[in-house]
Short mmCIF file of C-alpha atoms and ligand atoms in Angstrom, two decimals:
data_model
loop_
_atom_site.label_atom_id
_atom_site.label_comp_id
_atom_site.label_asym_id
_atom_site.label_seq_id
_atom_site.Cartn_x
_atom_site.Cartn_y
_atom_site.Cartn_z
CA MET A 1316 -4.22 0.32 4.28
CA ARG A 1317 -4.25 1.25 7.94
CA ILE A 1318 -1.30 0.88 10.32
CA ASP A 1319 -1.48 1.23 14.10
CA ILE A 1320 1.80 1.20 16.03
CA VAL A 1321 1.79 0.60 19.79
CA THR A 1322 4.93 1.79 21.53
CA LEU A 1323 6.40 3.68 24.46
CA PHE A 1324 7.93 6.06 21.88
CA PRO A 1325 5.27 7.13 19.36
CA GLU A 1326 7.42 10.05 18.14
CA VAL A 1327 10.31 7.71 17.35
CA ALA A 1328 8.05 5.47 15.27
CA LEU A 1329 6.38 8.37 13.44
CA ALA A 1330 9.37 10.61 12.71
CA PRO A 1331 10.72 8.60 9.75
CA LEU A 1332 7.17 8.20 8.41
CA SER A 1333 6.46 11.94 8.42
CA ASP A 1334 8.59 13.10 5.51
CA SER A 1335 9.25 12.55 1.83
CA ILE A 1336 7.66 9.60 -0.01
CA ILE A 1337 5.92 8.11 3.01
CA GLN A 1338 4.43 11.42 4.08
CA ARG A 1339 3.15 11.93 0.53
CA ALA A 1340 1.60 8.44 0.55
CA ARG A 1341 -0.12 9.32 3.81
CA ALA A 1342 -1.30 12.68 2.48
CA ALA A 1343 -2.65 10.98 -0.66
CA GLY A 1344 -4.69 8.63 1.54
CA LEU A 1345 -2.86 5.44 0.47
CA VAL A 1346 -2.23 4.62 4.12
CA GLU A 1347 -3.41 5.90 7.46
CA VAL A 1348 -0.72 5.63 10.15
CA GLN A 1349 -1.23 6.19 13.87
CA ALA A 1350 1.17 5.63 16.74
CA HIS A 1351 -0.29 4.97 20.18
CA GLN A 1352 1.27 5.37 23.61
CA LEU A 1353 1.33 1.95 25.31
CA ARG A 1354 1.29 3.66 28.71
CA ASP A 1355 -2.27 4.86 27.99
CA TRP A 1356 -3.39 1.25 28.48
CA SER A 1357 -1.52 0.77 31.76
CA VAL A 1358 -3.69 -0.62 34.55
CA ASP A 1359 -1.23 0.63 37.14
CA ARG A 1360 -1.83 3.92 38.95
CA HIS A 1361 1.84 4.77 38.39
CA LYS A 1362 1.37 4.07 34.65
CA ARG A 1363 3.98 1.32 34.77
CA VAL A 1364 4.11 -1.06 31.84
CA ASP A 1365 7.12 -3.20 32.78
CA ASP A 1366 8.18 -5.61 35.52
CA THR A 1367 11.06 -7.87 36.50
CA LEU A 1368 11.58 -11.32 35.02
CA CYS A 1369 9.97 -14.36 36.64
CA GLY A 1370 12.65 -16.89 37.55
CA GLY A 1371 15.32 -14.19 37.73
CA GLY A 1372 17.46 -12.55 35.12
CA GLN A 1373 18.56 -9.06 34.23
CA GLY A 1374 16.32 -6.33 32.92
CA MET A 1375 12.62 -5.63 32.65
CA LEU A 1376 9.83 -7.10 30.54
CA LEU A 1377 6.68 -5.48 29.14
CA LYS A 1378 3.72 -6.67 31.21
CA PRO A 1379 0.83 -8.44 29.49
CA GLU A 1380 -2.11 -6.29 30.68
CA PRO A 1381 -1.39 -3.07 28.72
CA LEU A 1382 -0.54 -4.98 25.52
CA PHE A 1383 -3.69 -7.14 25.77
CA ALA A 1384 -5.79 -3.99 26.34
CA ALA A 1385 -4.15 -2.20 23.39
CA VAL A 1386 -4.72 -5.10 21.00
CA GLU A 1387 -8.31 -5.55 22.20
CA ALA A 1388 -8.95 -1.85 21.56
CA LEU A 1389 -7.34 -1.66 18.13
CA LYS A 1390 -7.78 -5.09 16.55
CA GLN A 1391 -10.41 -5.63 13.86
CA ALA A 1392 -11.53 -8.71 11.91
CA ASP A 1393 -8.90 -8.15 9.17
CA THR A 1394 -5.96 -7.18 11.42
CA LEU A 1395 -2.52 -8.75 11.17
CA VAL A 1396 -0.72 -8.36 14.51
CA VAL A 1397 3.05 -7.95 14.19
CA LEU A 1398 5.55 -7.87 17.06
CA MET A 1399 8.95 -6.22 16.55
CA THR A 1400 11.60 -8.28 18.37
CA PRO A 1401 15.19 -9.40 17.73
CA GLN A 1402 13.82 -12.93 18.28
CA GLY A 1403 11.54 -12.61 15.26
CA ARG A 1404 11.62 -14.00 11.70
CA PRO A 1405 14.03 -12.05 9.48
CA PHE A 1406 12.28 -9.13 7.79
CA ARG A 1407 13.02 -9.38 4.07
CA GLN A 1408 11.63 -7.81 0.91
CA ALA A 1409 9.37 -10.84 0.37
CA VAL A 1410 7.87 -10.27 3.85
CA ALA A 1411 7.37 -6.56 3.03
CA GLN A 1412 5.54 -7.62 -0.14
CA GLU A 1413 3.29 -9.97 1.87
CA LEU A 1414 2.53 -7.31 4.48
CA SER A 1415 1.75 -4.71 1.79
CA LYS A 1416 -1.30 -6.83 0.85
CA ALA A 1417 -2.82 -6.56 4.35
CA SER A 1418 -5.61 -4.08 4.99
CA HIS A 1419 -4.71 -3.45 8.63
CA LEU A 1420 -1.37 -3.89 10.42
CA LEU A 1421 -1.14 -3.58 14.19
CA VAL A 1422 2.54 -3.29 15.06
CA LEU A 1423 3.58 -3.91 18.67
CA CYS A 1424 7.00 -2.65 19.72
CA GLY A 1425 9.06 -4.46 22.32
CA HIS A 1426 11.27 -2.65 24.79
CA TYR A 1427 13.69 -3.62 27.55
CA GLU A 1428 14.14 -7.42 27.50
CA GLY A 1429 10.99 -7.92 25.38
CA VAL A 1430 7.39 -8.81 26.17
CA ASP A 1431 5.68 -11.37 28.39
CA HIS A 1432 5.44 -14.54 26.28
CA ARG A 1433 1.66 -14.81 26.78
CA VAL A 1434 1.37 -11.77 24.49
CA ILE A 1435 3.16 -13.67 21.72
CA GLU A 1436 1.17 -16.87 22.25
CA SER A 1437 -2.25 -15.20 22.36
CA LEU A 1438 -2.08 -12.03 20.30
CA VAL A 1439 0.74 -12.03 17.78
CA ASP A 1440 0.43 -13.36 14.22
CA VAL A 1441 4.06 -12.78 13.26
CA GLU A 1442 7.23 -11.79 15.13
CA LEU A 1443 9.66 -9.82 12.97
CA SER A 1444 13.32 -8.88 13.38
CA ILE A 1445 14.95 -6.28 11.12
CA GLY A 1446 18.42 -7.75 11.65
CA ASP A 1447 20.81 -9.60 13.91
CA TYR A 1448 21.49 -6.77 16.34
CA VAL A 1449 19.62 -5.35 19.32
CA LEU A 1450 18.08 -1.88 19.15
CA THR A 1451 17.13 0.13 22.23
CA ASN A 1452 13.48 -0.07 21.28
CA GLY A 1453 11.22 -1.70 18.73
CA ALA A 1454 9.78 1.64 17.51
CA ILE A 1455 12.86 2.08 15.34
CA ALA A 1456 12.32 -1.37 13.84
CA ALA A 1457 8.59 -0.64 13.38
CA ALA A 1458 9.43 2.49 11.38
CA VAL A 1459 11.75 0.44 9.16
CA VAL A 1460 9.06 -2.18 8.48
CA CYS A 1461 6.36 0.44 7.85
CA ASP A 1462 8.61 2.36 5.45
CA ALA A 1463 9.41 -0.78 3.45
CA VAL A 1464 5.73 -1.78 3.33
CA ILE A 1465 4.22 1.64 2.53
CA ARG A 1466 6.55 2.32 -0.40
CA LEU A 1467 5.22 -0.88 -2.02
CA LEU A 1468 1.61 0.33 -1.96
CA PRO A 1469 0.41 1.05 -5.51
CA GLY A 1470 0.95 4.76 -6.21
CA ALA A 1471 3.41 5.38 -3.36
CA LEU A 1472 6.42 5.64 -5.67
CA GLY A 1473 5.98 8.11 -8.52
CA ASP A 1474 7.39 5.71 -11.08
CA GLU A 1475 5.65 2.33 -10.82
CA ARG A 1476 8.71 0.57 -12.20
CA SER A 1477 11.10 1.89 -9.59
CA HIS A 1478 10.74 -1.02 -7.20
CA VAL A 1479 10.80 -3.69 -9.90
CA GLU A 1480 14.49 -3.42 -10.84
CA GLU A 1481 15.91 -2.82 -7.37
CA SER A 1482 17.89 -5.16 -5.15
CA PHE A 1483 15.87 -8.00 -3.63
CA SER A 1484 13.21 -8.04 -6.35
CA ASP A 1485 15.37 -11.01 -7.28
CA PRO A 1486 16.02 -12.00 -3.67
CA ASN A 1487 19.30 -13.71 -4.60
CA LEU A 1488 20.98 -10.86 -6.44
CA LEU A 1489 22.02 -7.33 -5.47
CA GLU A 1490 21.70 -4.47 -7.94
CA ALA A 1491 24.52 -3.60 -10.32
CA PRO A 1492 26.48 -0.38 -9.63
CA SER A 1493 24.92 2.73 -11.15
CA TYR A 1494 26.35 6.05 -12.37
CA THR A 1495 25.13 9.49 -13.34
CA ARG A 1496 26.75 12.56 -14.91
CA PRO A 1497 29.48 13.81 -15.13
CA ILE A 1498 30.83 11.03 -17.37
CA GLU A 1499 34.31 11.75 -15.97
CA PHE A 1500 34.81 12.89 -12.35
CA ARG A 1501 38.24 13.34 -10.74
CA GLY A 1502 39.72 11.02 -13.32
CA MET A 1503 37.12 8.29 -12.70
CA LYS A 1504 35.13 7.39 -15.82
CA VAL A 1505 31.66 5.90 -16.09
CA PRO A 1506 32.19 2.42 -17.68
CA ASP A 1507 32.15 2.81 -21.48
CA VAL A 1508 29.47 0.17 -21.94
CA LEU A 1509 26.92 2.37 -20.14
CA THR A 1510 27.40 5.21 -22.62
CA SER A 1511 27.60 2.89 -25.67
CA GLY A 1512 23.84 2.80 -26.27
CA HIS A 1513 24.18 -0.98 -26.85
CA HIS A 1514 21.23 -2.37 -24.88
CA ALA A 1515 22.21 -6.06 -24.93
CA ASN A 1516 25.77 -5.30 -23.80
CA ILE A 1517 24.47 -3.05 -21.03
CA GLN A 1518 22.15 -5.81 -19.78
CA ALA A 1519 24.98 -8.37 -19.87
CA TRP A 1520 27.30 -5.97 -17.99
CA LYS A 1521 24.64 -5.30 -15.35
CA LYS A 1522 24.09 -9.02 -14.81
CA GLU A 1523 27.83 -9.68 -14.44
CA MET A 1524 28.34 -6.75 -12.06
CA ALA A 1525 25.28 -7.73 -10.00
CA LEU A 1526 26.76 -11.20 -9.56
CA GLU A 1527 30.17 -9.79 -8.64
CA ARG A 1528 28.70 -7.37 -6.10
CA THR A 1529 26.64 -10.16 -4.58
CA ARG A 1530 29.74 -12.37 -4.38
CA VAL A 1531 31.62 -9.62 -2.48
CA ASN A 1532 28.89 -8.15 -0.22
CA ARG A 1533 26.42 -10.99 0.24
CA PRO A 1534 27.96 -14.38 -0.59
CA ASP A 1535 25.27 -15.97 1.60
CA LEU A 1536 22.66 -15.10 -1.09
CA LEU A 1537 24.48 -17.25 -3.67
CA ASP A 1538 24.72 -20.38 -1.51
N1 ADE B 2819 13.90 -4.60 18.88
C1 ADE B 2819 15.19 -4.52 19.26
N2 ADE B 2819 16.00 -4.97 18.30
C2 ADE B 2819 15.21 -5.34 17.26
C3 ADE B 2819 15.47 -5.90 15.98
N3 ADE B 2819 16.69 -6.17 15.56
N4 ADE B 2819 14.41 -6.15 15.19
C4 ADE B 2819 13.16 -5.89 15.61
N5 ADE B 2819 12.86 -5.38 16.81
C5 ADE B 2819 13.87 -5.10 17.63
#
């Protein structure tokens, strides 16, 4: 897989992708990631990439010319163009799974009040939001999406099973609580069932606790 990120803050997008599991996936050649400076495609002699809103309104918008030039330079026949924006479709594990099948992702990062809508109409295949809050810039959201996608690439996680049992593999259920040693810590004991060795009881307990945790933290998933 290849991922190109276009942003005013390439270092912000790359920093979380330059360590640990994702860095190892990159080093192993599972994915090639590059972040590009949007300003390099500015047509303005002052290297400006933003302008005020037509029709009035607060803030600045990314102009179309640099984004069109960037996409025209980086897009190939198999490219999926993604725009990070709080106005996008919710980014969920199922979306990460879909994106992990792509051979080339071109991720555009919004900034200020967003991007000129002609960019979305003409260039973007999917607009994605990582949650119902507004970040200072889309590079942070791009890093989140790339992390979630790259770890799904075959071979990225040491243990191939590790993303099968986790929360959101069943999109309607969170994971059960988990424990490690010591069996007793400051008077708090690991639930007996987990040290019983009784596989069926452990599975039943996990199912019940997963439901309970979902009821408390994410009742919306059970609706
Ligand atoms: N840019 C700013 N906020 C964002 C969000 N929540 N998701 C994606 N991109 C964003």
